[in-house]
Amino acid sequence: RMTSAAETLGVTPGAITQRVQTLEATVGRSLLVRTPQGVRLTRAGQSLFDRLTGPFAEIEGAYAETTGRGRRQRIVLSTTPSFAATWLVPRLGGFRARHPALDVTVEADPRVIDLASDPVDLAIRHGLGRYPGLESRWLMAPAQIVVGSPALLAAGPTIRRPEDCLRYPLLHDAGRQDWQFWLDALGRRLRVPDAGPAYSDDTLLVRAAIDGQGLALVADTYAQDALAAGMLVRAFHGSWPTRFAYYLVGRAASFRRPAIARFAAWITAEAARVAG
């Protein structure tokens, strides 16, 4: 790695070592450690790298866009149709204005993808942020609500606790995971049966709930009209667990790419701005 860095910068490996030592003396921490497999970052080194990747990527991107010396780069992003339509797509114009040399391809598909083999750079998924072998970054936790038709709830048992929802037929998301994630995030160690219909979009879940097919766990914005019209009622009132959220997911190596780092910095800041 020292040799590759030296070749990239046009200096000797010794010069790279000296610069690293100077930086370590400045910050007062060891940043690199030698192992049988080669040189790797220490925890302090990784933390510094993660903090500087975004700003340096911004500088690199600004230089490329200003001088015209950068080539166009593409980012392929997978997310669900509802999130793409209601949140992401209306904001992508802002990203495009800041980074005209970067093209974002949005694949709106609820299927489970393999970021190691599929031609996808990043994914935005709703869950608990646990994705083995991948890095996930918390974006936002918009509240979802449990809704059902008045007739269904009038004929069934009273719902006082989250686990009481399991006494009703459940309407699932396409991955059949949202109910399990919700209960896990609330600390309820219960297994959610995966029987029942599943729908790939919140608008379809709302329609099925109105039809009395079962309880739905949906974003409140999708159910507002049906609630106001009395076609749905809230089945459970409670605080929303912030762990159950939207996450930006990708391979660690992908997040180190300048184009990916710029997009990750933008969407993280955009989510924080909207939430604030």
Short mmCIF file of C-alpha atoms in Angstrom, two decimals:
data_model
loop_
_atom_site.label_atom_id
_atom_site.label_comp_id
_atom_site.label_asym_id
_atom_site.label_seq_id
_atom_site.Cartn_x
_atom_site.Cartn_y
_atom_site.Cartn_z
CA ARG A 1 0.00 0.00 0.00
CA MET A 2 2.85 2.38 0.75
CA THR A 3 4.34 1.62 -2.66
CA SER A 4 1.00 2.19 -4.42
CA ALA A 5 0.48 5.48 -2.57
CA ALA A 6 4.00 6.58 -3.47
CA GLU A 7 3.43 5.77 -7.16
CA THR A 8 0.14 7.68 -7.16
CA LEU A 9 1.72 10.76 -5.58
CA GLY A 10 4.98 10.50 -7.48
CA VAL A 11 7.18 10.28 -4.39
CA THR A 12 9.23 7.56 -2.70
CA PRO A 13 7.76 5.08 -0.16
CA GLY A 14 10.08 6.63 2.43
CA ALA A 15 8.49 10.00 1.84
CA ILE A 16 5.03 8.49 2.42
CA THR A 17 6.22 6.94 5.68
CA GLN A 18 7.65 10.27 6.80
CA ARG A 19 4.39 12.08 6.03
CA VAL A 20 2.41 9.49 8.00
CA GLN A 21 4.75 9.88 10.95
CA THR A 22 4.35 13.66 10.82
CA LEU A 23 0.57 13.29 10.80
CA GLU A 24 0.69 10.84 13.72
CA ALA A 25 2.84 13.30 15.68
CA THR A 26 0.33 16.05 14.94
CA VAL A 27 -2.76 14.11 16.07
CA GLY A 28 -0.94 12.28 18.86
CA ARG A 29 -2.25 8.86 17.86
CA SER A 30 -0.98 5.88 15.88
CA LEU A 31 -2.83 5.76 12.57
CA LEU A 32 -1.27 2.71 10.90
CA VAL A 33 -0.08 -0.64 12.19
CA ARG A 34 2.00 -3.27 10.40
CA THR A 35 0.63 -6.82 10.33
CA PRO A 36 1.73 -10.03 8.55
CA GLN A 37 -0.86 -9.15 5.91
CA GLY A 38 0.50 -5.65 5.41
CA VAL A 39 -0.26 -2.18 6.73
CA ARG A 40 -3.74 -1.47 8.07
CA LEU A 41 -5.49 1.43 9.74
CA THR A 42 -5.78 1.55 13.52
CA ARG A 43 -9.15 2.45 15.03
CA ALA A 44 -8.01 6.08 15.27
CA GLY A 45 -6.76 5.94 11.69
CA GLN A 46 -10.06 4.51 10.43
CA SER A 47 -12.02 7.17 12.33
CA LEU A 48 -9.89 9.94 10.80
CA PHE A 49 -10.21 8.39 7.35
CA ASP A 50 -14.01 8.16 7.64
CA ARG A 51 -14.25 11.79 8.73
CA LEU A 52 -12.02 13.09 5.94
CA THR A 53 -13.35 10.98 3.05
CA GLY A 54 -16.45 13.11 2.53
CA PRO A 55 -14.73 16.53 2.59
CA PHE A 56 -11.87 15.37 0.35
CA ALA A 57 -14.40 13.83 -2.04
CA GLU A 58 -16.20 17.19 -2.16
CA ILE A 59 -12.93 18.93 -3.02
CA GLU A 60 -12.09 16.38 -5.70
CA GLY A 61 -15.58 16.61 -7.18
CA ALA A 62 -15.60 20.41 -7.17
CA TYR A 63 -12.20 20.48 -8.91
CA ALA A 64 -13.32 17.98 -11.55
CA GLU A 65 -16.58 19.80 -12.19
CA THR A 66 -14.90 23.23 -12.35
CA THR A 67 -12.02 22.22 -14.63
CA GLY A 68 -14.00 19.73 -16.72
CA ARG A 69 -11.27 17.15 -16.18
CA GLY A 70 -13.45 14.65 -14.38
CA ARG A 71 -15.23 11.90 -16.26
CA ARG A 72 -18.89 11.15 -15.63
CA GLN A 73 -19.56 8.62 -12.91
CA ARG A 74 -22.67 6.61 -12.21
CA ILE A 75 -24.15 5.45 -8.93
CA VAL A 76 -26.70 2.65 -8.98
CA LEU A 77 -29.05 2.84 -6.01
CA SER A 78 -31.70 0.29 -5.02
CA THR A 79 -34.68 1.26 -2.88
CA THR A 80 -38.38 0.57 -2.51
CA PRO A 81 -40.91 2.11 -4.92
CA SER A 82 -42.72 4.05 -2.19
CA PHE A 83 -39.53 5.59 -0.74
CA ALA A 84 -38.24 6.45 -4.20
CA ALA A 85 -41.48 8.14 -5.26
CA THR A 86 -42.30 10.06 -2.09
CA TRP A 87 -38.89 11.03 -0.65
CA LEU A 88 -35.87 10.35 -2.84
CA VAL A 89 -36.85 11.35 -6.38
CA PRO A 90 -38.20 14.82 -5.44
CA ARG A 91 -34.82 15.63 -3.86
CA LEU A 92 -32.44 14.19 -6.44
CA GLY A 93 -32.55 17.42 -8.42
CA GLY A 94 -30.67 19.08 -5.57
CA PHE A 95 -27.95 16.46 -5.70
CA ARG A 96 -27.71 16.81 -9.47
CA ALA A 97 -27.31 20.57 -9.15
CA ARG A 98 -24.41 20.15 -6.70
CA HIS A 99 -22.75 17.27 -8.56
CA PRO A 100 -23.52 17.53 -12.31
CA ALA A 101 -20.77 15.02 -13.14
CA LEU A 102 -22.51 12.26 -11.16
CA ASP A 103 -25.45 10.31 -12.56
CA VAL A 104 -27.71 8.40 -10.18
CA THR A 105 -29.67 5.40 -11.43
CA VAL A 106 -32.56 4.50 -9.12
CA GLU A 107 -33.80 0.92 -9.16
CA ALA A 108 -37.15 0.90 -7.34
CA ASP A 109 -37.46 -2.73 -6.40
CA PRO A 110 -38.38 -4.26 -3.01
CA ARG A 111 -36.53 -7.52 -3.68
CA VAL A 112 -33.57 -8.51 -1.55
CA ILE A 113 -30.36 -7.77 -3.44
CA ASP A 114 -26.80 -9.02 -3.04
CA LEU A 115 -24.50 -6.01 -3.02
CA ALA A 116 -21.52 -8.32 -3.48
CA SER A 117 -22.74 -9.68 -6.82
CA ASP A 118 -25.58 -7.50 -8.15
CA PRO A 119 -24.59 -4.43 -10.21
CA VAL A 120 -25.79 -2.11 -7.44
CA ASP A 121 -23.63 0.31 -5.43
CA LEU A 122 -25.95 1.22 -2.57
CA ALA A 123 -29.33 0.32 -1.17
CA ILE A 124 -31.81 2.17 1.03
CA ARG A 125 -33.71 -0.26 3.19
CA HIS A 126 -36.15 -0.11 6.08
CA GLY A 127 -35.17 -2.25 9.05
CA LEU A 128 -32.94 -2.44 12.10
CA GLY A 129 -29.64 -1.72 10.34
CA ARG A 130 -28.27 -5.24 10.74
CA TYR A 131 -26.82 -6.35 7.41
CA PRO A 132 -23.98 -8.89 7.89
CA GLY A 133 -20.86 -8.07 5.91
CA LEU A 134 -22.15 -4.62 4.97
CA GLU A 135 -21.93 -1.11 6.37
CA SER A 136 -25.17 0.68 7.20
CA ARG A 137 -25.76 4.35 7.96
CA TRP A 138 -28.90 5.54 9.77
CA LEU A 139 -30.89 8.04 7.73
CA MET A 140 -34.28 8.61 9.37
CA ALA A 141 -37.02 6.94 11.34
CA PRO A 142 -40.35 8.28 10.06
CA ALA A 143 -43.23 7.12 12.21
CA GLN A 144 -45.39 4.27 10.99
CA ILE A 145 -48.78 3.42 12.41
CA VAL A 146 -50.86 0.29 12.84
CA VAL A 147 -54.21 0.63 11.06
CA GLY A 148 -57.21 -1.57 10.39
CA SER A 149 -60.78 -1.29 9.21
CA PRO A 150 -63.39 -0.31 11.82
CA ALA A 151 -65.31 -3.53 11.19
CA LEU A 152 -62.23 -5.71 11.68
CA LEU A 153 -61.28 -4.06 14.95
CA ALA A 154 -64.85 -4.02 16.28
CA ALA A 155 -65.09 -7.78 15.78
CA GLY A 156 -61.69 -8.59 17.29
CA PRO A 157 -59.95 -8.39 20.68
CA THR A 158 -58.81 -5.12 22.25
CA ILE A 159 -55.29 -4.00 21.36
CA ARG A 160 -53.48 -2.52 24.36
CA ARG A 161 -49.91 -3.72 23.73
CA PRO A 162 -47.90 -4.22 20.53
CA GLU A 163 -48.06 -8.01 20.86
CA ASP A 164 -51.88 -7.86 20.83
CA CYS A 165 -51.62 -7.13 17.11
CA LEU A 166 -50.59 -10.75 16.60
CA ARG A 167 -54.13 -11.80 17.49
CA TYR A 168 -55.26 -10.37 14.17
CA PRO A 169 -54.42 -11.33 10.59
CA LEU A 170 -51.43 -9.26 9.48
CA LEU A 171 -50.71 -7.63 6.14
CA HIS A 172 -47.01 -7.91 5.30
CA ASP A 173 -44.49 -5.94 3.30
CA ALA A 174 -42.92 -7.73 0.34
CA GLY A 175 -40.06 -9.06 2.47
CA ARG A 176 -42.41 -10.13 5.28
CA GLN A 177 -40.10 -8.48 7.80
CA ASP A 178 -41.64 -5.18 8.97
CA TRP A 179 -43.84 -6.61 11.73
CA GLN A 180 -40.91 -8.65 13.09
CA PHE A 181 -38.58 -5.65 12.96
CA TRP A 182 -41.17 -3.49 14.73
CA LEU A 183 -41.63 -5.93 17.60
CA ASP A 184 -37.86 -6.55 17.86
CA ALA A 185 -37.20 -2.81 18.06
CA LEU A 186 -39.79 -2.53 20.85
CA GLY A 187 -38.06 -5.31 22.78
CA ARG A 188 -40.80 -7.90 22.25
CA ARG A 189 -39.15 -11.28 21.74
CA LEU A 190 -41.96 -12.84 19.78
CA ARG A 191 -42.00 -14.61 16.48
CA VAL A 192 -44.32 -13.05 13.92
CA PRO A 193 -46.11 -15.60 11.73
CA ASP A 194 -45.44 -14.92 8.06
CA ALA A 195 -48.83 -16.22 6.90
CA GLY A 196 -51.11 -13.84 5.07
CA PRO A 197 -50.92 -11.59 2.02
CA ALA A 198 -47.90 -9.40 1.28
CA TYR A 199 -47.72 -6.21 -0.74
CA SER A 200 -44.75 -4.37 -2.22
CA ASP A 201 -46.07 -0.84 -1.65
CA ASP A 202 -47.67 1.07 1.23
CA THR A 203 -50.56 2.26 -0.92
CA LEU A 204 -51.47 -1.36 -1.61
CA LEU A 205 -51.23 -2.18 2.10
CA VAL A 206 -53.63 0.67 2.88
CA ARG A 207 -56.07 -0.56 0.24
CA ALA A 208 -55.98 -4.09 1.66
CA ALA A 209 -56.50 -2.78 5.20
CA ILE A 210 -59.53 -0.77 4.08
CA ASP A 211 -60.86 -3.98 2.58
CA GLY A 212 -60.65 -5.62 6.02
CA GLN A 213 -57.97 -8.14 5.09
CA GLY A 214 -55.91 -7.48 8.24
CA LEU A 215 -53.82 -4.96 10.16
CA ALA A 216 -51.27 -2.90 8.24
CA LEU A 217 -48.08 -1.21 9.44
CA VAL A 218 -47.66 1.80 7.15
CA ALA A 219 -46.27 5.33 7.02
CA ASP A 220 -48.87 7.72 8.40
CA THR A 221 -48.83 9.85 5.24
CA TYR A 222 -50.29 6.99 3.20
CA ALA A 223 -53.17 6.41 5.61
CA GLN A 224 -54.19 10.03 6.31
CA ASP A 225 -57.03 10.23 3.79
CA ALA A 226 -58.50 6.86 4.78
CA LEU A 227 -58.28 7.79 8.47
CA ALA A 228 -59.97 11.13 7.87
CA ALA A 229 -62.75 9.41 5.91
CA GLY A 230 -63.30 6.82 8.64
CA MET A 231 -62.32 3.93 6.37
CA LEU A 232 -59.42 3.11 8.70
CA VAL A 233 -58.71 3.62 12.38
CA ARG A 234 -55.48 3.48 14.33
CA ALA A 235 -55.32 0.13 16.06
CA PHE A 236 -52.41 0.93 18.40
CA HIS A 237 -51.03 4.17 19.80
CA GLY A 238 -47.44 4.20 20.93
CA SER A 239 -44.03 5.76 20.37
CA TRP A 240 -42.06 4.80 17.29
CA PRO A 241 -38.74 2.93 17.87
CA THR A 242 -35.98 4.95 16.21
CA ARG A 243 -33.90 1.81 15.54
CA PHE A 244 -36.56 0.76 13.05
CA ALA A 245 -35.50 3.19 10.38
CA TYR A 246 -34.28 3.77 6.85
CA TYR A 247 -30.60 2.93 6.38
CA LEU A 248 -28.14 3.57 3.58
CA VAL A 249 -26.43 0.23 3.03
CA GLY A 250 -23.34 -0.71 1.05
CA ARG A 251 -20.00 -2.45 1.13
CA ALA A 252 -17.28 -0.71 3.13
CA ALA A 253 -15.14 -0.49 0.00
CA SER A 254 -17.97 1.20 -1.88
CA PHE A 255 -18.31 3.94 0.73
CA ARG A 256 -14.63 4.78 0.20
CA ARG A 257 -15.18 5.61 -3.47
CA PRO A 258 -15.27 9.40 -3.95
CA ALA A 259 -18.56 9.35 -5.89
CA ILE A 260 -20.27 7.16 -3.29
CA ALA A 261 -18.84 9.26 -0.46
CA ARG A 262 -20.30 12.41 -2.03
CA PHE A 263 -23.72 10.82 -2.41
CA ALA A 264 -23.64 9.38 1.12
CA ALA A 265 -22.68 12.78 2.57
CA TRP A 266 -25.46 14.48 0.62
CA ILE A 267 -28.29 12.07 1.49
CA THR A 268 -27.27 11.91 5.15
CA ALA A 269 -27.30 15.70 5.38
CA GLU A 270 -30.59 15.89 3.47
CA ALA A 271 -32.25 13.39 5.80
CA ALA A 272 -30.99 15.30 8.85
CA ARG A 273 -32.20 18.60 7.40
CA VAL A 274 -35.69 17.25 6.74
CA ALA A 275 -35.91 15.61 10.15
CA GLY A 276 -34.73 18.77 11.85
#
